Coordinates of C-alpha atoms and ligand atoms in Angstrom, one line a residue:
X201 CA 20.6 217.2 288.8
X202 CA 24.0 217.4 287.1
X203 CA 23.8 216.4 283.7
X204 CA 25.9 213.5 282.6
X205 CA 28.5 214.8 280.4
X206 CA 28.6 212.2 276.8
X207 CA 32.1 213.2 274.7
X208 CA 31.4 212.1 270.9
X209 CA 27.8 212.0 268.9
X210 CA 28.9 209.3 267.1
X211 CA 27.2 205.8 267.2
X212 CA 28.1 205.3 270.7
X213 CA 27.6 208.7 272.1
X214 CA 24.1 209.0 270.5
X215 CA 23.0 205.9 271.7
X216 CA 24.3 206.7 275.3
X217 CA 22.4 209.7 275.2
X218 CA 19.4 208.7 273.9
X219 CA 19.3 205.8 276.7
X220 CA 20.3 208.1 279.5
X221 CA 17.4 210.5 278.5
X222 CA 15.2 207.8 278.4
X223 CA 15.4 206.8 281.6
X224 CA 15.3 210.4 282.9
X225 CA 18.8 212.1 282.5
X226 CA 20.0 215.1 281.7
X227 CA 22.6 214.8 279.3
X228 CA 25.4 217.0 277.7
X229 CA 26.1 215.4 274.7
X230 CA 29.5 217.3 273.3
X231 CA 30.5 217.2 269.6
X232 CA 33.1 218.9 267.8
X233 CA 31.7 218.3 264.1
X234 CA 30.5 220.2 262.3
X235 CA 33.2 223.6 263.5
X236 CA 35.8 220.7 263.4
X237 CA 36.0 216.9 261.5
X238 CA 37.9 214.1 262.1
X239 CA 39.8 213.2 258.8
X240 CA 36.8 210.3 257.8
X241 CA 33.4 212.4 259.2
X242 CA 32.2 214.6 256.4
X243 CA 28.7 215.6 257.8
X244 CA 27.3 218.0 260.7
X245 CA 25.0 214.8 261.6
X246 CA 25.3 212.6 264.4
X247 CA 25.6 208.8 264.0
X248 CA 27.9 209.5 260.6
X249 CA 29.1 206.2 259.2
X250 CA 32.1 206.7 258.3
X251 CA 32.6 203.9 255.5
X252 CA 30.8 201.0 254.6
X253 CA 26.6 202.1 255.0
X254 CA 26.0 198.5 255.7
X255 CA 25.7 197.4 259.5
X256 CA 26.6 193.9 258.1
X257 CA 23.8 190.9 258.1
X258 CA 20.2 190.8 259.5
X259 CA 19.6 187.1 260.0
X260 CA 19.7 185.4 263.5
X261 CA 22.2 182.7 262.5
X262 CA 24.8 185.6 262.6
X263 CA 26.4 187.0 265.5
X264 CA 25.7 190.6 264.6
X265 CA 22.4 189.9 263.8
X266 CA 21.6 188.9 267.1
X267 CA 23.2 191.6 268.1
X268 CA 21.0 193.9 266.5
X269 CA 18.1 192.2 267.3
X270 CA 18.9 192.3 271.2
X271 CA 19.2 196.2 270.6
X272 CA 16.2 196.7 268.6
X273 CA 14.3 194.6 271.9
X274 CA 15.7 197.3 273.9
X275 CA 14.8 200.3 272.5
X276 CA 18.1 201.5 270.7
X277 CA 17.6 204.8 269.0
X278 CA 20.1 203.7 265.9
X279 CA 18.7 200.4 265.5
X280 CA 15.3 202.3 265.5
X281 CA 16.8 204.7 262.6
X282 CA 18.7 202.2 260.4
X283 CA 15.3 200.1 260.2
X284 CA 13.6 203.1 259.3
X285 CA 16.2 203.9 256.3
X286 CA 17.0 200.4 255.2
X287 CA 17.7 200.2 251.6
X288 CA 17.4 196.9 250.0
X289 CA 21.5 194.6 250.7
X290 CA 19.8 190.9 250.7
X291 CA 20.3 189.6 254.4
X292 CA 22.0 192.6 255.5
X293 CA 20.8 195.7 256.9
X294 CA 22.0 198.9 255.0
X295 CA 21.1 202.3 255.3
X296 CA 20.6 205.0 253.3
X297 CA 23.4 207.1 255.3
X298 CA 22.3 210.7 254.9
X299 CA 18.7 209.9 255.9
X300 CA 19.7 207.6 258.7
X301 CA 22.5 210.3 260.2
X302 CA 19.8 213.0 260.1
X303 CA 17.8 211.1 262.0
X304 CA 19.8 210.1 264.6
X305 CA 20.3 214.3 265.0
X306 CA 16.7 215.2 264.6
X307 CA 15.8 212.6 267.6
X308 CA 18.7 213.8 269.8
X309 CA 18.1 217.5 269.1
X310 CA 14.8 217.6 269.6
X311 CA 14.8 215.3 273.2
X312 CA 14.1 218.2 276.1
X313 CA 16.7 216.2 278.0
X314 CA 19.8 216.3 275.8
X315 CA 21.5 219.4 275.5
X316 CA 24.1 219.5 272.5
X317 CA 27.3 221.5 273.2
X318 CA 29.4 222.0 270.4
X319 CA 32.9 222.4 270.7
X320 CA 35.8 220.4 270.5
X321 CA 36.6 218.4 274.0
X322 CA 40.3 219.0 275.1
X323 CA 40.6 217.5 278.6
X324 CA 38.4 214.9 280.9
X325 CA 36.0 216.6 282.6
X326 CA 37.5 216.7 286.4
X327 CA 34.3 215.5 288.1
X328 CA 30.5 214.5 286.9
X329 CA 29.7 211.3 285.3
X330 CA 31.0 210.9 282.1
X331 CA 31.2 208.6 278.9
X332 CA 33.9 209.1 276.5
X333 CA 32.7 207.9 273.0
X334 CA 35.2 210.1 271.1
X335 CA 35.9 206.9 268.5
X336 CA 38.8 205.8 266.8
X337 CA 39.7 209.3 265.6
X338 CA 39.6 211.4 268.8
X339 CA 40.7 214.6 268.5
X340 CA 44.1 215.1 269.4
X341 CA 44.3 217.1 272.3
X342 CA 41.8 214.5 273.9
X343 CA 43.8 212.2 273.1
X344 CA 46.7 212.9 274.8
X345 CA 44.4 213.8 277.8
X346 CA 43.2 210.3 277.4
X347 CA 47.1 208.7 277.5
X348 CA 47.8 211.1 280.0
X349 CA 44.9 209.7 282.4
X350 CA 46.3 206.0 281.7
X351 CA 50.2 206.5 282.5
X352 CA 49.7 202.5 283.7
X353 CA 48.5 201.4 279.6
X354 CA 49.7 202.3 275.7
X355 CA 47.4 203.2 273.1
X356 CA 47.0 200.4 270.9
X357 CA 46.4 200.5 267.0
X358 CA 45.7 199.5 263.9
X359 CA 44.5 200.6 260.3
X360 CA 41.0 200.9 259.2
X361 CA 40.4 202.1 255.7
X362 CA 37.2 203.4 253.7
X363 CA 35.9 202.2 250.0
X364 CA 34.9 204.4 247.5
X365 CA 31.2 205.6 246.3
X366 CA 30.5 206.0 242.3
X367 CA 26.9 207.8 240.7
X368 CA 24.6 204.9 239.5
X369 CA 24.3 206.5 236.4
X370 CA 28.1 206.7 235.5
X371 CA 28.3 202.8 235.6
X372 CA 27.6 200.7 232.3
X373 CA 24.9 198.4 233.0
X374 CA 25.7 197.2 229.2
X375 CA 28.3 195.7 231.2
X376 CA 27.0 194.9 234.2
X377 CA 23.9 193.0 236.0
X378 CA 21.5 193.1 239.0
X379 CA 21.9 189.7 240.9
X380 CA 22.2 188.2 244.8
X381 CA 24.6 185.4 245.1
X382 CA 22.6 182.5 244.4
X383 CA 19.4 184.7 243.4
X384 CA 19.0 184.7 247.3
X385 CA 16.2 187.3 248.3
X386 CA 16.1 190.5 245.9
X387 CA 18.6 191.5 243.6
X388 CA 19.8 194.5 244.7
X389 CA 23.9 194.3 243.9
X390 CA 25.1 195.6 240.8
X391 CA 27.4 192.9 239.5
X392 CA 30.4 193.9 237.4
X393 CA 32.0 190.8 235.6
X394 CA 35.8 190.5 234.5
X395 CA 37.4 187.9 231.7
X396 CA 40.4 186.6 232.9
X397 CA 42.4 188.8 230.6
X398 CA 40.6 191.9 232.1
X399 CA 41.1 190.7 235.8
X400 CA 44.7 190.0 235.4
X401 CA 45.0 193.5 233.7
X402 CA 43.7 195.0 237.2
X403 CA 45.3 193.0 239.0
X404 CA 48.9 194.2 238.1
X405 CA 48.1 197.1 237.9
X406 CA 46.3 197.1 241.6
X407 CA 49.3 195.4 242.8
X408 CA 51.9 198.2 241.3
X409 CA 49.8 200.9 241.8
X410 CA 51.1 204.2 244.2
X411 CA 49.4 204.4 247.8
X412 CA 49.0 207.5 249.7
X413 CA 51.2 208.0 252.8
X414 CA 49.5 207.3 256.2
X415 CA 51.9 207.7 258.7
X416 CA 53.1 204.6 260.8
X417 CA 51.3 202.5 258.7
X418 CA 54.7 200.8 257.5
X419 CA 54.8 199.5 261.5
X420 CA 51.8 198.6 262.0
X421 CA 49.0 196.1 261.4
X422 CA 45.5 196.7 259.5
X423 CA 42.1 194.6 260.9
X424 CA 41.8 191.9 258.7
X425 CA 37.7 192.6 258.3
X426 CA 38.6 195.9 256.5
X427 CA 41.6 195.4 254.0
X428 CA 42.9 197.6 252.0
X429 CA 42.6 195.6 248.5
X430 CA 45.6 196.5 247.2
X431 CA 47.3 194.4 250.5
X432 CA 44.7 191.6 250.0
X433 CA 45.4 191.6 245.9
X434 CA 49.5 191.2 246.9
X435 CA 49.3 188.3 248.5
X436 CA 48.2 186.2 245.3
X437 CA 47.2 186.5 242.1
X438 CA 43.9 184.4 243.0
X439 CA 43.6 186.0 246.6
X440 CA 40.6 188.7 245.5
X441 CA 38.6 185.8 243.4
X442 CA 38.4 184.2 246.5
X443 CA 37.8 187.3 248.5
X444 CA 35.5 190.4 247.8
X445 CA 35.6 189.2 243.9
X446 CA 33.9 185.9 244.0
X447 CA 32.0 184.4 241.3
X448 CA 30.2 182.1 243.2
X449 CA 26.4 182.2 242.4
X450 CA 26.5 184.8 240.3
X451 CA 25.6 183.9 236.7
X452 CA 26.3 186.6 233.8
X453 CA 22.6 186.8 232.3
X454 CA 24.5 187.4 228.7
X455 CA 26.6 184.3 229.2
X456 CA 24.6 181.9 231.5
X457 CA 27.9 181.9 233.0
X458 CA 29.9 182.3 236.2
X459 CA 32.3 185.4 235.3
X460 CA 35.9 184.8 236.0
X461 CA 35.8 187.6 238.4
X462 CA 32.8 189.7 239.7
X463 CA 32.6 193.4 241.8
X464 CA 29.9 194.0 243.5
X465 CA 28.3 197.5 244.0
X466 CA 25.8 197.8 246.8
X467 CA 23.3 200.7 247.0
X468 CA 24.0 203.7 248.9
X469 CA 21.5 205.5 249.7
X470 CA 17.4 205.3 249.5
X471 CA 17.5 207.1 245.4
X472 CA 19.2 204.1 244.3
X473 CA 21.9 207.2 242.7
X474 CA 25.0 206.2 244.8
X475 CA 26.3 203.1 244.9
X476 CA 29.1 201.6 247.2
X477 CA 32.0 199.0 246.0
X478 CA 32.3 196.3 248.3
X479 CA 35.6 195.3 249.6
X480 CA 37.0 197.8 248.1
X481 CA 38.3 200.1 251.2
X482 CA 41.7 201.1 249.9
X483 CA 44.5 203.5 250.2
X484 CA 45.4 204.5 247.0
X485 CA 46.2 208.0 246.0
X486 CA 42.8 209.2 244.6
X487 CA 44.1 209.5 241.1
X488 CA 45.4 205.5 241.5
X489 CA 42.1 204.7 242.5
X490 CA 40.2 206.5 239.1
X491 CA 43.1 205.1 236.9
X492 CA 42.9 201.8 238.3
X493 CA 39.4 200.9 239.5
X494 CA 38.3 202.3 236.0
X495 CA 39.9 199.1 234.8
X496 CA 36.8 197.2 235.7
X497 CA 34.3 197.1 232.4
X498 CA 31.4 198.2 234.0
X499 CA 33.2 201.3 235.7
X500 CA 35.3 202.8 233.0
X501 CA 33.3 205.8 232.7
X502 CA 32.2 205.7 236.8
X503 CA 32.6 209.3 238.5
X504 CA 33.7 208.8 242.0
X505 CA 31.7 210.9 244.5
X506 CA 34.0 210.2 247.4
X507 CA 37.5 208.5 247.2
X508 CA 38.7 205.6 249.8
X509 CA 40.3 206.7 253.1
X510 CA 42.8 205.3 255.2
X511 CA 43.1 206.1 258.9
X512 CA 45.0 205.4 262.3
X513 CA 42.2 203.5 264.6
X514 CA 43.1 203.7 268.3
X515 CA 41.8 202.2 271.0
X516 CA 42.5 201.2 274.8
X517 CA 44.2 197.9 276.4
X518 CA 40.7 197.6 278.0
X519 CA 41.2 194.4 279.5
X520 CA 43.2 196.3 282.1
X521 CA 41.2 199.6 282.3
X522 CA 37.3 198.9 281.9
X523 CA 35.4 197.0 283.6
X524 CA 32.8 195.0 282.1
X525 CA 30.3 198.0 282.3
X526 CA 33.0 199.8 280.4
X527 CA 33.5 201.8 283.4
X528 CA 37.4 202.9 284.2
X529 CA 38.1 200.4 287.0
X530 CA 40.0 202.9 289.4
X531 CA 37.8 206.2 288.5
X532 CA 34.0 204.6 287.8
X533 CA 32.7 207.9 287.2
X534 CA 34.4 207.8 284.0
X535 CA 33.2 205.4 281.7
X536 CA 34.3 204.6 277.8
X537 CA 32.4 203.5 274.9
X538 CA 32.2 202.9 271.4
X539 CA 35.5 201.5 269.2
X540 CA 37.8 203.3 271.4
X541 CA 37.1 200.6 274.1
X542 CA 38.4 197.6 271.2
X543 CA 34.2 196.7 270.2
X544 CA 34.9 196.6 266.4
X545 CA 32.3 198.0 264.3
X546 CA 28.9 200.1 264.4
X547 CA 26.9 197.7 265.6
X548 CA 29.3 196.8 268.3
X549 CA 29.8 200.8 269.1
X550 CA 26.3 201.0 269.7
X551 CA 25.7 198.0 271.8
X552 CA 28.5 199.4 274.0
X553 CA 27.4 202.6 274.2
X554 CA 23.7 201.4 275.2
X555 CA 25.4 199.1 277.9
X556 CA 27.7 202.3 279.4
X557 CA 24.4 204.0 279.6
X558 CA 22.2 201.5 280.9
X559 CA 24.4 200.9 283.9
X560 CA 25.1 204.3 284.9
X561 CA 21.2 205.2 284.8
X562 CA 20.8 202.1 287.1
X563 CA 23.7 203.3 289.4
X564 CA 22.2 206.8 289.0
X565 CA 19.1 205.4 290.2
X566 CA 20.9 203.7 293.1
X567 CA 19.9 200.3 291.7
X568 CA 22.2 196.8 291.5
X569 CA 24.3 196.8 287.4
X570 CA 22.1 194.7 285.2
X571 CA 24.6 191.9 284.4
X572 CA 24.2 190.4 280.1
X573 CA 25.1 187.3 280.7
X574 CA 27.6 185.8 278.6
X575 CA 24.9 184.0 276.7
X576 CA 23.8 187.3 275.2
X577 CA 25.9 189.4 272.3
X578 CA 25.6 192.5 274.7
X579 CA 27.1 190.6 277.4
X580 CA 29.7 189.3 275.7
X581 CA 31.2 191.6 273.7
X582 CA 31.6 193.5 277.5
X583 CA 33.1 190.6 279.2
X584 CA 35.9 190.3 276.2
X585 CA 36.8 193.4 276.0
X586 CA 37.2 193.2 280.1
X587 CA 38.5 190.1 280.2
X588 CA 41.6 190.6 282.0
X589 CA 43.1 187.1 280.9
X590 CA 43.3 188.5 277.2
X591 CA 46.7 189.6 277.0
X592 CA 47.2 190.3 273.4
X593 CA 44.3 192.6 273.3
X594 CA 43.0 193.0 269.6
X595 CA 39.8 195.0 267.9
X596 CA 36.7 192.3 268.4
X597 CA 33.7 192.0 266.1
X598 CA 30.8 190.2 267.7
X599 CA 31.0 186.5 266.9
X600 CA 30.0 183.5 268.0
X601 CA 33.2 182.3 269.2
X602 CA 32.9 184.4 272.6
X603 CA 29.8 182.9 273.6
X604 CA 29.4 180.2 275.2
X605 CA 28.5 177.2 273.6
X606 CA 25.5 175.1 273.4
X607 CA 26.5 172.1 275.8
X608 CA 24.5 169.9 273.3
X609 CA 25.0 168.8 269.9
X610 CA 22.6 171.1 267.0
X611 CA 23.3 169.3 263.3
X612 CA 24.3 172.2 261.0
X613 CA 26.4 175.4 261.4
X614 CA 23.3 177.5 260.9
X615 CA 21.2 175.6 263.0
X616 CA 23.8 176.0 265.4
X617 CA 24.0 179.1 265.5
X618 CA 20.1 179.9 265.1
X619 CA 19.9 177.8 268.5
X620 CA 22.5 179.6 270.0
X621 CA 20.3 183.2 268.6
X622 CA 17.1 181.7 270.5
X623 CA 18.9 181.3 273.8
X624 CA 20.0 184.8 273.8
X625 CA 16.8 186.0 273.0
X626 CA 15.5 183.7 275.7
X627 CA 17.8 184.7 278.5
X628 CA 17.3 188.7 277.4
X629 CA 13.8 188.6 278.3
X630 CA 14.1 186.8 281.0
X631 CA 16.1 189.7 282.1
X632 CA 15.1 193.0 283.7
X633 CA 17.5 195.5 281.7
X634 CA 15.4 198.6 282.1
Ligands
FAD980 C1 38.5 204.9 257.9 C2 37.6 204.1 258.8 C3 36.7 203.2 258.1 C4 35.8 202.4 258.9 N1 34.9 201.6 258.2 C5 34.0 200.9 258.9 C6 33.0 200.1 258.3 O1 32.9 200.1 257.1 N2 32.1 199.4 259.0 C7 32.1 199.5 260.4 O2 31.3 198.8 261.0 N3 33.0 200.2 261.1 C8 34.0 200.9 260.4 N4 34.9 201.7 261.0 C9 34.9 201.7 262.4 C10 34.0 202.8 262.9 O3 34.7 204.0 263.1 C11 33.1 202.4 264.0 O4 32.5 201.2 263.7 C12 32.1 203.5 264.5 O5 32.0 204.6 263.8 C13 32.6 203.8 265.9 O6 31.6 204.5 266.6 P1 32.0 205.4 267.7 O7 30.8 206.0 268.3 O8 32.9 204.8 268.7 O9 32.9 206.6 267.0 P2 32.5 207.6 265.9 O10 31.3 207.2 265.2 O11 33.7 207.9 265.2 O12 32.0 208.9 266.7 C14 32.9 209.7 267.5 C15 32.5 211.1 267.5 O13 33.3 211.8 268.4 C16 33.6 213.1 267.9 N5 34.8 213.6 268.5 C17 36.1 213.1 268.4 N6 37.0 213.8 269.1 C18 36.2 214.7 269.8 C19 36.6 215.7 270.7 N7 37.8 215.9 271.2 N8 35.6 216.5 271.2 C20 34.3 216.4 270.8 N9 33.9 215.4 269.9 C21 34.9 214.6 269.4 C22 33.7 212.8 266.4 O14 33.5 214.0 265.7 C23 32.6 211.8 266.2 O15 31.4 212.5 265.9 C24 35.8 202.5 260.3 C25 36.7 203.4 260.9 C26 37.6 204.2 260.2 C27 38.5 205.1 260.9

């Protein structure tokens, strides 16, 4: 049997694999890294997060928690490695992302099924099945093959930007303290409180401070989920305090106070010796972002392992190209997953590229599609990104906005929204996805 040919091992890629194999496949699974990188992948590994290492919260009264937990009932391979290299975030699932990564590439390398071929990808293969999980920063030459393939659609973009990653021991914990908001669950943040003399210090200088040139970026729009914080700190002085520095439930042990201003560093990786700042993707020339972020008490010594990023983030007007098994509606063979279908996120990467994968292997099989229904995360997150109606067609996370509702009344937004979790879970295994 000819293999199915799977363009990108990112999270999408390696989780199409993975499911294709599963069920029996052989799979070419083609990856330019490590020979060539995209300008935000740094690793040979597959499944590299490229920012953030947190795959956001774990709890069922959140959309992408169900989301996850409808993956992990299925089998997903990066689910499967993200649980095994959780590092303690509160309700949210983080990873330790060099452990995770090479897990993901131990499991896909070693299946007897997928055979890796390295190389960078420069045209769409002219026949074969094929999933195109190239991401948000496909190569260039693929690229234009992609545009070229779609003279009916534009591109569409926006601007997605990375935060920075400091050593544990370079931060002052004279000035700092471990906490959760509200001492919910463990207290795994590092919290680094500002006076208000010391906040309005950063904050001028955030606000004046030189950015790196991306190009285009003058035109266009960035998702609102990953702000630079230098855009969110110009649009008022109190913006941040209300944003990624909130106070709110978190008491300064030396003061038993709530700092005017609090950053919160999340753990990196499994050691506990790298530690993220949240919120704090940015764009900032890398000297800007030492002089600056240095500002903050705790961090005035901090060395900076890696430096934010900003980058183009493309993707496709799906609602008029896929169809909602992220197939290409006039050449099925062809199918697209991952963020360059509009999913938003790595979660959301993933669940597409398990759905892509799921339905070709049932087609393969000469089998009817398995349709999510809208009731599920899956299912919905495929039926808005190939819902024709949508004209304005933006980057989705999962939320609970494009699922149905309840038809009854639940008291309570997280009652709500753990009701809404239970019916997905309900009508999932109900369901023969396999
Ligand atoms: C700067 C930046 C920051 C981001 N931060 C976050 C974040 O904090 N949280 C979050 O959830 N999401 C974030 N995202 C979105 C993130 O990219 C996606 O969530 C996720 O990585 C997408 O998964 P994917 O599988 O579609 O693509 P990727 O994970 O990017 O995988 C694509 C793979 O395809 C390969 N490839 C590309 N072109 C070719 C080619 N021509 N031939 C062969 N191989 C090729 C790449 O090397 C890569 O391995 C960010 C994106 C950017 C650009």
């Amino acid at each position: 049997m000819e293999p199915v040919i799977v363009i990108g091992a990112g999270l999408a890629g390696s989780e199409a694999a993975w499911q294709l194999a599963w069920r029996g496949f052989p799979v070419e699974l083609r990856e330019m890294k490590p020979a060539q990188m995209t300008p935000a992948h740094h690793t040979p590994w597959f499944g590299e997060l490229v920012c953030s290492n947190s795959l956001r919260s774990d709890q069922l009264e959140n959309a992408v928690g169900l989301l996850k937990e409808e993956l992990r009932r299925m089998g997903s391979l990066i689910l499967a490695c993200a649980d095994a290299h959780r590092v303690e975030a509160g309700g949210a699932l983080a990873v330790d992302r060099h452990g995770f990564a090479r897990s993901v590439t131990e499991k896909i390398r070693s299946h007897p099924l997928i055979r890796v071929a390295q190389g960078e990808v420069t045209a769409l293969p002219p026949e074969g099945n094929v999933i195109v999980a190239s991401g948000p920063l496909t190569s260039d030459p693929l690229a234009q093959a992609i545009r070229d393939f779609f003279p009916e659609s534009h591109y569409l973009n926006f601007f997605d930007a990375a935060a920075p990653l400091v050593t544990f021991e370079s931060v002052d914990m004279d000035s700092a303290f471990f906490a959760s908001r509200y001492d919910r669950g463990t207290p795994d943040y590092i919290n680094c409180p500002m006076t208000e003399e010391e906040y309005d210090a950063f904050w001028t200088e955030l606000c004046a401070a030189r950015e790196a040139e991306v190009h285009g970026f003058e035109d266009s729009g960035v998702f609102e989920g990953c702000m630079p914080v230098e855009v969110m700190a110009r649009r008022g002085k109190q913006t941040l305090c209300y944003g990624p520095l909130k106070p709110r439930g978190l008491r300064d042990p030396k003061t038993g106070r709530e700092p005017f201003a609090v950053v919160q560093l999340r753990r990196d990786n499994a050691d506990g010796t790298i530690y993220n700042l949240v919120g704090f993707q940015t764009h900032l020339k890398w000297p800007e972002q030492k002089r600056v972020f240095s500002m903050i008490p705790a961090l005035r010594n901090a060395e900076f392992v890696r430096y934010g990023v900003m980058h183009r983030n493309t993707y496709l007007d799906s609602p008029r190209l896929l169809d909602r098994y992220y197939r290409v509606k006039k050449q099925p063979r062809i199918c697209f997953a991952g963020q360059i279908t509009g999913v938003e996120g790595y979660v959301e990467s993933t669940a597409s590229g398990f759905l892509a994968a799921v339905e070709l292997a049932r087609r393969l099989e000469g089998r009817p599609p398995v349709d999510f229904p809208p009731e599920t995360a899956v299912g919905a997150l495929a039926l808005y990104v190939s819902n024709e109606s949508v004209t304005d067609f933006q980057p989705m996370n999962v939320n609970f906005g494009i699922i149905p509702p309840l038809g009854y009344r639940v008291k309570g937004k997280r009652n709500k929204n753990a009701e809404l979790s239970r019916r997905a879970l309900e009508a999932l295994d109900g369901l023969d996805w396999r």
